GROMACS .gro file of C-alpha atoms in nm:
model
  405
    1MET     CA    1  17.910   5.408  12.428
    2THR     CA    2  17.870   5.239  12.091
    3ARG     CA    3  17.518   5.146  11.987
    4ARG     CA    4  17.454   4.773  11.978
    5HIS     CA    5  17.404   4.742  11.603
    6GLU     CA    6  17.744   4.903  11.542
    7TYR     CA    7  17.947   4.646  11.736
    8VAL     CA    8  18.203   4.464  11.524
    9VAL     CA    9  18.216   4.185  11.784
   10PRO     CA   10  17.875   4.160  11.952
   11ALA     CA   11  17.786   3.965  12.263
   12GLY     CA   12  17.581   3.661  12.172
   13ARG     CA   13  17.209   3.723  12.133
   14ILE     CA   14  17.200   3.374  11.984
   15GLY     CA   15  17.450   3.144  12.152
   16SER     CA   16  17.436   2.865  11.897
   17ILE     CA   17  17.426   2.821  11.520
   18LEU     CA   18  17.091   2.788  11.343
   19ASP     CA   19  17.067   2.706  10.973
   20ASP     CA   20  16.899   2.475  10.722
   21ALA     CA   21  16.918   2.173  10.953
   22GLU     CA   22  16.682   2.336  11.203
   23LEU     CA   23  16.455   2.461  10.925
   24SER     CA   24  16.436   2.110  10.782
   25ALA     CA   25  16.337   1.971  11.122
   26LEU     CA   26  16.057   2.225  11.148
   27ARG     CA   27  15.935   2.153  10.796
   28ALA     CA   28  15.936   1.780  10.866
   29LEU     CA   29  15.724   1.841  11.176
   30VAL     CA   30  15.470   2.053  10.988
   31ASP     CA   31  15.455   1.812  10.696
   32SER     CA   32  15.402   1.517  10.929
   33LYS     CA   33  15.063   1.652  11.044
   34GLU     CA   34  15.150   1.521  11.391
   35VAL     CA   35  15.045   1.693  11.711
   36LEU     CA   36  15.238   2.008  11.802
   37SER     CA   37  15.225   1.952  12.179
   38GLN     CA   38  15.331   1.657  12.398
   39GLY     CA   39  15.430   1.444  12.100
   40ASN     CA   40  15.710   1.219  11.984
   41ARG     CA   41  15.973   1.489  11.945
   42ARG     CA   42  15.951   1.604  12.304
   43ALA     CA   43  15.976   1.241  12.418
   44GLU     CA   44  16.282   1.184  12.198
   45PHE     CA   45  16.448   1.509  12.309
   46GLU     CA   46  16.404   1.411  12.673
   47SER     CA   47  16.538   1.062  12.605
   48ARG     CA   48  16.848   1.205  12.437
   49LEU     CA   49  16.900   1.448  12.725
   50ARG     CA   50  16.872   1.171  12.984
   51GLU     CA   51  17.140   0.980  12.796
   52HIS     CA   52  17.363   1.285  12.754
   53ILE     CA   53  17.345   1.405  13.116
   54GLY     CA   54  17.326   1.065  13.280
   55THR     CA   55  17.021   1.093  13.504
   56ARG     CA   56  16.718   0.871  13.543
   57HIS     CA   57  16.480   1.154  13.453
   58ALA     CA   58  16.496   1.461  13.226
   59LEU     CA   59  16.175   1.665  13.198
   60THR     CA   60  16.151   1.962  12.962
   61VAL     CA   61  15.962   2.280  13.049
   62THR     CA   62  15.912   2.619  12.889
   63SER     CA   63  16.218   2.799  13.026
   64GLY     CA   64  16.513   2.776  13.258
   65THR     CA   65  16.338   3.017  13.493
   66VAL     CA   66  16.041   2.778  13.517
   67ALA     CA   67  16.282   2.490  13.579
   68LEU     CA   68  16.442   2.674  13.872
   69ASP     CA   69  16.103   2.769  14.015
   70LEU     CA   70  15.983   2.408  14.003
   71ALA     CA   71  16.311   2.282  14.149
   72VAL     CA   72  16.272   2.510  14.450
   73HIS     CA   73  15.915   2.382  14.490
   74LEU     CA   74  16.044   2.024  14.511
   75LEU     CA   75  16.269   2.117  14.802
   76GLY     CA   76  15.964   2.132  15.029
   77LEU     CA   77  16.077   2.450  15.205
   78GLN     CA   78  15.885   2.583  15.504
   79PRO     CA   79  15.881   2.935  15.652
   80GLY     CA   80  16.186   2.978  15.872
   81ASP     CA   81  16.402   2.734  15.676
   82GLU     CA   82  16.738   2.853  15.546
   83VAL     CA   83  16.888   2.818  15.198
   84ILE     CA   84  17.243   2.897  15.091
   85THR     CA   85  17.312   3.033  14.743
   86THR     CA   86  17.572   3.230  14.547
   87PRO     CA   87  17.568   3.600  14.459
   88GLN     CA   88  17.727   3.553  14.116
   89SER     CA   89  17.448   3.443  13.882
   90PHE     CA   90  17.140   3.560  13.693
   91LYS     CA   91  16.857   3.669  13.920
   92ALA     CA   92  16.629   3.380  13.812
   93MET     CA   93  16.842   3.142  14.018
   94ALA     CA   94  16.761   3.301  14.356
   95ASP     CA   95  16.434   3.486  14.289
   96PRO     CA   96  16.208   3.181  14.347
   97LEU     CA   97  16.328   3.183  14.709
   98LEU     CA   98  16.163   3.522  14.762
   99GLY     CA   99  15.822   3.357  14.779
  100TYR     CA  100  15.884   3.096  15.049
  101GLY     CA  101  15.944   3.292  15.367
  102VAL     CA  102  16.291   3.141  15.402
  103LYS     CA  103  16.615   3.298  15.513
  104VAL     CA  104  16.872   3.315  15.234
  105ARG     CA  105  17.244   3.320  15.305
  106PHE     CA  106  17.478   3.426  15.025
  107CYS     CA  107  17.810   3.238  15.015
  108ASP     CA  108  18.103   3.421  14.856
  109VAL     CA  109  18.275   3.301  14.538
  110ARG     CA  110  18.617   3.173  14.438
  111GLU     CA  111  18.847   3.427  14.276
  112ASP     CA  112  18.941   3.199  13.989
  113THR     CA  113  18.608   3.053  13.868
  114LEU     CA  114  18.345   3.282  14.029
  115ASN     CA  115  18.175   2.965  14.149
  116ILE     CA  116  18.055   2.928  14.507
  117ASP     CA  117  18.348   2.877  14.743
  118PRO     CA  118  18.319   2.554  14.945
  119ALA     CA  119  18.551   2.704  15.205
  120GLY     CA  120  18.275   2.947  15.305
  121LEU     CA  121  17.989   2.699  15.316
  122GLN     CA  122  18.045   2.539  15.654
  123ALA     CA  123  18.017   2.865  15.850
  124LEU     CA  124  17.679   2.942  15.691
  125ILE     CA  125  17.510   2.611  15.774
  126GLY     CA  126  17.274   2.616  16.070
  127GLU     CA  127  17.007   2.398  16.226
  128ARG     CA  128  16.741   2.522  15.980
  129THR     CA  129  16.955   2.501  15.664
  130ARG     CA  130  16.774   2.278  15.418
  131ALA     CA  131  16.925   2.335  15.074
  132LEU     CA  132  17.199   2.480  14.859
  133VAL     CA  133  17.132   2.642  14.519
  134LEU     CA  134  17.443   2.704  14.308
  135VAL     CA  135  17.545   2.784  13.952
  136HIS     CA  136  17.822   2.648  13.732
  137PHE     CA  137  17.936   2.997  13.637
  138GLY     CA  138  18.020   3.054  13.274
  139GLY     CA  139  18.022   2.679  13.206
  140HIS     CA  140  18.297   2.586  13.455
  141PRO     CA  141  18.157   2.325  13.697
  142ALA     CA  142  18.171   2.415  14.065
  143ASP     CA  143  18.379   2.209  14.313
  144MET     CA  144  18.106   1.947  14.340
  145ASP     CA  145  18.301   1.673  14.519
  146GLU     CA  146  18.369   1.895  14.820
  147ILE     CA  147  18.029   2.064  14.799
  148MET     CA  148  17.844   1.732  14.800
  149ARG     CA  149  18.054   1.602  15.092
  150ILE     CA  150  17.946   1.904  15.295
  151ALA     CA  151  17.585   1.879  15.178
  152ARG     CA  152  17.551   1.510  15.259
  153ARG     CA  153  17.711   1.560  15.600
  154HIS     CA  154  17.438   1.809  15.687
  155GLY     CA  155  17.147   1.653  15.498
  156LEU     CA  156  17.114   1.935  15.245
  157LEU     CA  157  16.951   1.907  14.903
  158VAL     CA  158  17.158   2.060  14.621
  159VAL     CA  159  17.013   2.233  14.314
  160GLU     CA  160  17.254   2.290  14.023
  161ASP     CA  161  17.182   2.582  13.793
  162CYS     CA  162  17.333   2.439  13.474
  163ALA     CA  163  17.216   2.715  13.239
  164HIS     CA  164  17.579   2.780  13.135
  165ALA     CA  165  17.710   2.426  13.164
  166LEU     CA  166  17.556   2.211  12.889
  167GLY     CA  167  17.852   2.040  12.724
  168ALA     CA  168  18.079   2.059  13.029
  169ARG     CA  169  18.218   1.766  13.228
  170TYR     CA  170  18.333   1.726  13.587
  171HIS     CA  171  18.565   1.427  13.640
  172GLY     CA  172  18.382   1.239  13.366
  173ARG     CA  173  18.027   1.330  13.476
  174ARG     CA  174  17.793   1.593  13.342
  175PRO     CA  175  17.658   1.892  13.535
  176GLY     CA  176  17.296   1.818  13.613
  177SER     CA  177  17.389   1.475  13.750
  178LEU     CA  178  17.620   1.595  14.026
  179GLY     CA  179  17.367   1.722  14.282
  180ASP     CA  180  17.004   1.637  14.356
  181ILE     CA  181  16.835   1.847  14.084
  182GLY     CA  182  16.979   2.001  13.769
  183CYS     CA  183  16.819   2.296  13.589
  184PHE     CA  184  16.903   2.390  13.229
  185SER     CA  185  16.805   2.673  12.998
  186PHE     CA  186  16.758   2.654  12.622
  187HIS     CA  187  16.715   3.030  12.581
  188SER     CA  188  16.841   3.184  12.258
  189SER     CA  189  17.164   3.292  12.425
  190LYS     CA  190  17.254   2.949  12.568
  191ASN     CA  191  17.477   2.674  12.429
  192ILE     CA  192  17.181   2.518  12.250
  193THR     CA  193  16.831   2.655  12.202
  194SER     CA  194  16.487   2.501  12.164
  195LEU     CA  195  16.363   2.777  11.935
  196GLY     CA  196  16.427   3.070  12.167
  197GLU     CA  197  16.296   2.944  12.499
  198GLY     CA  198  16.297   2.617  12.690
  199GLY     CA  199  16.419   2.452  13.008
  200LEU     CA  200  16.496   2.117  13.164
  201LEU     CA  201  16.504   1.950  13.505
  202THR     CA  202  16.721   1.643  13.568
  203PHE     CA  203  16.726   1.411  13.870
  204ASP     CA  204  16.696   1.045  13.971
  205ARG     CA  205  16.389   1.037  14.197
  206ASP     CA  206  16.077   0.873  14.055
  207ASP     CA  207  15.840   1.056  14.293
  208TRP     CA  208  15.970   1.393  14.174
  209ALA     CA  209  15.921   1.286  13.813
  210ASP     CA  210  15.555   1.204  13.875
  211ARG     CA  211  15.493   1.534  14.055
  212LEU     CA  212  15.674   1.744  13.794
  213ASP     CA  213  15.500   1.576  13.504
  214ARG     CA  214  15.168   1.665  13.665
  215LEU     CA  215  15.270   2.023  13.739
  216ARG     CA  216  15.384   2.095  13.384
  217SER     CA  217  15.070   1.936  13.238
  218ASN     CA  218  14.783   2.129  13.401
  219ALA     CA  219  14.748   1.882  13.688
  220THR     CA  220  14.773   1.946  14.060
  221ASP     CA  221  15.069   1.848  14.274
  222GLY     CA  222  14.866   1.699  14.557
  223ILE     CA  223  14.856   1.421  14.813
  224TYR     CA  224  14.597   1.161  14.713
  225ARG     CA  225  14.441   0.838  14.831
  226ALA     CA  226  14.212   0.591  14.656
  227ALA     CA  227  13.848   0.696  14.637
  228PRO     CA  228  13.583   0.484  14.812
  229GLU     CA  229  13.388   0.253  14.582
  230ARG     CA  230  13.066   0.441  14.647
  231PHE     CA  231  13.209   0.741  14.464
  232GLY     CA  232  13.152   0.556  14.139
  233GLN     CA  233  13.360   0.463  13.837
  234PRO     CA  234  13.359   0.613  13.488
  235ASP     CA  235  13.205   0.428  13.196
  236THR     CA  236  13.508   0.372  12.974
  237ALA     CA  237  13.284   0.264  12.689
  238ARG     CA  238  13.199   0.628  12.628
  239PRO     CA  239  13.490   0.808  12.453
  240TRP     CA  240  13.423   1.143  12.614
  241MET     CA  241  13.506   0.992  12.954
  242MET     CA  242  13.876   1.006  12.865
  243TRP     CA  243  13.872   1.367  12.984
  244VAL     CA  244  13.776   1.259  13.334
  245ASP     CA  245  14.140   1.155  13.383
  246ASP     CA  246  14.186   1.004  13.730
  247SER     CA  247  13.916   1.214  13.895
  248TYR     CA  248  13.697   0.914  13.980
  249ASP     CA  249  13.947   0.690  14.151
  250ARG     CA  250  14.134   0.934  14.379
  251VAL     CA  251  14.058   1.173  14.663
  252CYS     CA  252  14.285   1.475  14.718
  253LEU     CA  253  14.393   1.516  15.080
  254ASP     CA  254  14.614   1.822  15.031
  255VAL     CA  255  14.733   2.052  14.751
  256ARG     CA  256  15.105   2.130  14.745
  257ARG     CA  257  15.076   2.350  14.437
  258PRO     CA  258  14.822   2.396  14.158
  259GLY     CA  259  14.936   2.284  13.816
  260GLY     CA  260  15.012   2.496  13.513
  261ASN     CA  261  15.109   2.456  13.152
  262ALA     CA  262  15.486   2.437  13.113
  263THR     CA  263  15.483   2.211  12.806
  264MET     CA  264  15.771   2.246  12.560
  265SER     CA  265  15.626   2.262  12.210
  266GLU     CA  266  15.704   2.000  11.949
  267ALA     CA  267  15.861   2.273  11.737
  268GLY     CA  268  16.098   2.365  12.019
  269ALA     CA  269  16.184   2.000  12.079
  270ALA     CA  270  16.246   1.940  11.708
  271VAL     CA  271  16.496   2.226  11.698
  272GLY     CA  272  16.645   2.114  12.031
  273LEU     CA  273  16.714   1.767  11.892
  274VAL     CA  274  16.914   1.912  11.602
  275GLN     CA  275  17.096   2.151  11.836
  276LEU     CA  276  17.187   1.873  12.079
  277GLY     CA  277  17.346   1.680  11.794
  278ARG     CA  278  17.555   1.985  11.709
  279LEU     CA  279  17.655   2.059  12.069
  280PRO     CA  280  18.004   1.903  12.051
  281GLU     CA  281  18.108   2.112  11.751
  282MET     CA  282  17.968   2.432  11.902
  283VAL     CA  283  18.141   2.372  12.237
  284ALA     CA  284  18.463   2.302  12.047
  285ARG     CA  285  18.425   2.635  11.867
  286ARG     CA  286  18.376   2.813  12.198
  287ALA     CA  287  18.687   2.640  12.335
  288TRP     CA  288  18.891   2.750  12.033
  289ILE     CA  289  18.783   3.113  12.077
  290ALA     CA  290  18.855   3.097  12.450
  291GLY     CA  291  19.199   2.951  12.381
  292ARG     CA  292  19.286   3.236  12.143
  293ILE     CA  293  19.175   3.496  12.397
  294THR     CA  294  19.371   3.330  12.678
  295ALA     CA  295  19.689   3.311  12.470
  296THR     CA  296  19.661   3.684  12.397
  297LEU     CA  297  19.589   3.786  12.757
  298ARG     CA  298  19.891   3.591  12.885
  299GLU     CA  299  20.111   3.845  12.705
  300PHE     CA  300  20.003   4.114  12.951
  301PRO     CA  301  20.082   4.111  13.326
  302GLN     CA  302  19.786   4.344  13.384
  303ALA     CA  303  19.546   4.060  13.296
  304ARG     CA  304  19.461   3.763  13.516
  305VAL     CA  305  19.319   3.464  13.332
  306ALA     CA  306  19.061   3.233  13.490
  307GLU     CA  307  19.219   2.887  13.487
  308THR     CA  308  19.027   2.564  13.423
  309ALA     CA  309  19.054   2.316  13.711
  310ASP     CA  310  19.202   1.969  13.667
  311GLY     CA  311  18.943   1.710  13.562
  312VAL     CA  312  18.710   1.976  13.422
  313GLU     CA  313  18.594   2.028  13.065
  314HIS     CA  314  18.473   2.387  13.038
  315ALA     CA  315  18.162   2.464  12.831
  316HIS     CA  316  18.282   2.826  12.775
  317HIS     CA  317  17.937   2.981  12.781
  318LEU     CA  318  18.107   3.296  12.910
  319TYR     CA  319  18.466   3.410  12.880
  320THR     CA  320  18.579   3.588  13.197
  321PHE     CA  321  18.912   3.745  13.285
  322PHE     CA  322  19.027   3.999  13.543
  323VAL     CA  323  19.227   4.323  13.529
  324ARG     CA  324  19.484   4.328  13.807
  325PRO     CA  325  19.465   4.643  14.020
  326GLY     CA  326  19.777   4.854  14.052
  327HIS     CA  327  19.926   4.763  13.715
  328GLY     CA  328  19.886   5.095  13.536
  329ILE     CA  329  19.542   5.041  13.384
  330GLY     CA  330  19.203   4.995  13.543
  331ARG     CA  331  18.922   4.759  13.452
  332ASP     CA  332  18.691   5.039  13.339
  333GLU     CA  333  18.962   5.177  13.111
  334VAL     CA  334  18.998   4.837  12.945
  335ILE     CA  335  18.622   4.808  12.892
  336ALA     CA  336  18.604   5.161  12.750
  337ALA     CA  337  18.886   5.084  12.505
  338LEU     CA  338  18.719   4.761  12.395
  339ASP     CA  339  18.386   4.935  12.351
  340LYS     CA  340  18.548   5.210  12.142
  341ALA     CA  341  18.702   4.937  11.924
  342GLY     CA  342  18.361   4.780  11.867
  343VAL     CA  343  18.387   4.487  12.111
  344GLU     CA  344  18.073   4.453  12.322
  345VAL     CA  345  18.129   4.382  12.692
  346GLN     CA  346  17.842   4.272  12.915
  347LEU     CA  347  17.936   4.223  13.280
  348ARG     CA  348  17.773   3.904  13.411
  349TYR     CA  349  17.624   3.934  13.673
  350PHE     CA  350  17.552   4.216  13.916
  351PRO     CA  351  17.589   4.060  14.265
  352LEU     CA  352  17.249   3.924  14.364
  353HIS     CA  353  17.271   4.020  14.730
  354LEU     CA  354  17.293   4.385  14.622
  355ARG     CA  355  16.977   4.379  14.413
  356PRO     CA  356  16.689   4.580  14.569
  357GLU     CA  357  16.479   4.273  14.645
  358TRP     CA  358  16.756   4.129  14.860
  359ARG     CA  359  16.873   4.459  15.009
  360GLY     CA  360  16.514   4.494  15.130
  361ARG     CA  361  16.566   4.171  15.325
  362GLY     CA  362  16.875   4.290  15.505
  363HIS     CA  363  17.152   4.200  15.262
  364GLY     CA  364  17.415   4.453  15.154
  365MET     CA  365  17.772   4.550  15.083
  366GLY     CA  366  18.039   4.359  15.270
  367GLU     CA  367  17.845   4.033  15.275
  368CYS     CA  368  18.038   3.879  14.983
  369PRO     CA  369  18.359   4.084  14.956
  370VAL     CA  370  18.525   3.872  14.686
  371ALA     CA  371  18.225   3.887  14.452
  372GLU     CA  372  18.188   4.260  14.518
  373ARG     CA  373  18.555   4.343  14.454
  374LEU     CA  374  18.574   4.138  14.138
  375TRP     CA  375  18.250   4.265  13.983
  376PHE     CA  376  18.302   4.633  14.061
  377HIS     CA  377  18.676   4.655  13.993
  378GLU     CA  378  18.832   4.359  13.807
  379GLN     CA  379  18.592   4.137  13.611
  380VAL     CA  380  18.555   4.151  13.230
  381ASN     CA  381  18.334   3.926  13.013
  382LEU     CA  382  18.415   3.896  12.644
  383PRO     CA  383  18.204   3.762  12.355
  384CYS     CA  384  18.261   3.387  12.316
  385HIS     CA  385  17.997   3.218  12.103
  386PRO     CA  386  18.020   2.989  11.801
  387SER     CA  387  17.868   3.232  11.551
  388LEU     CA  388  18.169   3.463  11.580
  389THR     CA  389  18.373   3.455  11.260
  390ASP     CA  390  18.749   3.415  11.255
  391GLU     CA  391  18.772   3.779  11.144
  392GLN     CA  392  18.567   3.894  11.445
  393VAL     CA  393  18.786   3.692  11.680
  394GLU     CA  394  19.101   3.847  11.531
  395HIS     CA  395  18.947   4.194  11.565
  396MET     CA  396  18.877   4.125  11.934
  397LEU     CA  397  19.235   4.009  11.993
  398ARG     CA  398  19.374   4.322  11.830
  399ALA     CA  399  19.143   4.533  12.045
  400LEU     CA  400  19.267   4.356  12.360
  401LYS     CA  401  19.630   4.414  12.268
  402SER     CA  402  19.560   4.778  12.197
  403ALA     CA  403  19.371   4.825  12.525
  404PHE     CA  404  19.654   4.682  12.736
  405SER     CA  405  19.929   4.850  12.535
   0.00000   0.00000   0.00000
């Protein structure tokens, strides 16, 4: 296989464009002499994200993985509860469930989008089912109208993994506002970045906002009541008493989870603000690349293109197509030809239910036959990120034509 640094068309290590605009934002922050943590830029970034996504609350954290972990915490799961999720995603989506003593059921995916298939949900719901955790694979929103009808009928909370979906729309609404909790990633490889790492949770519930703000800020997520008067009150005339916080006027009855520091830096927020302003142009560039690839693949009956559903605006974080079996060329042959031509292919993602952590809990082959067949035999992911040049795109198209010819 070709070494990474030799690829003519690399997969995206950086999924957005960074240039002088981001450098200027960082310089302005440093020159301002303002605080570098929990300052104005984080507040503005969150305000802009609330407006963009359309939820009452948008709280930044240090990564998408942290966002998913905190989202699962908010579900209030108890040992013996059941959660349904999808096998076709990055492991960070389902891994938080390993620590709760819950039973996880993997629901198979649709052949066209690789999103969770609503047709399989009903059979997996039982008396102890409490939640559904799904991903908008590759930036194509899942079938949320039908999913939410099922979820509401059974009283399930729905967590959307929107790591791929910033910039997408579903019937006029944004992913992250379609379920109960949305989780985003601003990792280097995503559609925008907050200086390499960063995450976001979106929802409408005020009580969750209070708990999450405490958890990300070194405070405990607990159940409190007012302290009796005899406990005493701080002397606010002494400046050092500001560090007492609310310790004097509350008593903790129970601790749900100790707090930690998941604060997005002001530098990350400053870069994120610039990136968010550039999101439309970068999503448009992804869409243009995806359109060129699709037009080329339609020339070959051996290729099956993933169609975009009506009412959906695709964010094109990933470009996925499928090699039809029995048409004279296999998927692995196509990948080998692309690799030889200098086009990097990364298959996203190995089915989660077949990872060792989940096999150790009784999951295995045959559980999600569609996801298994597609990943092992048909699925191909191509580079599709805005930093690709026109010349690199044309090289990739020539390589595709050569592979299928």
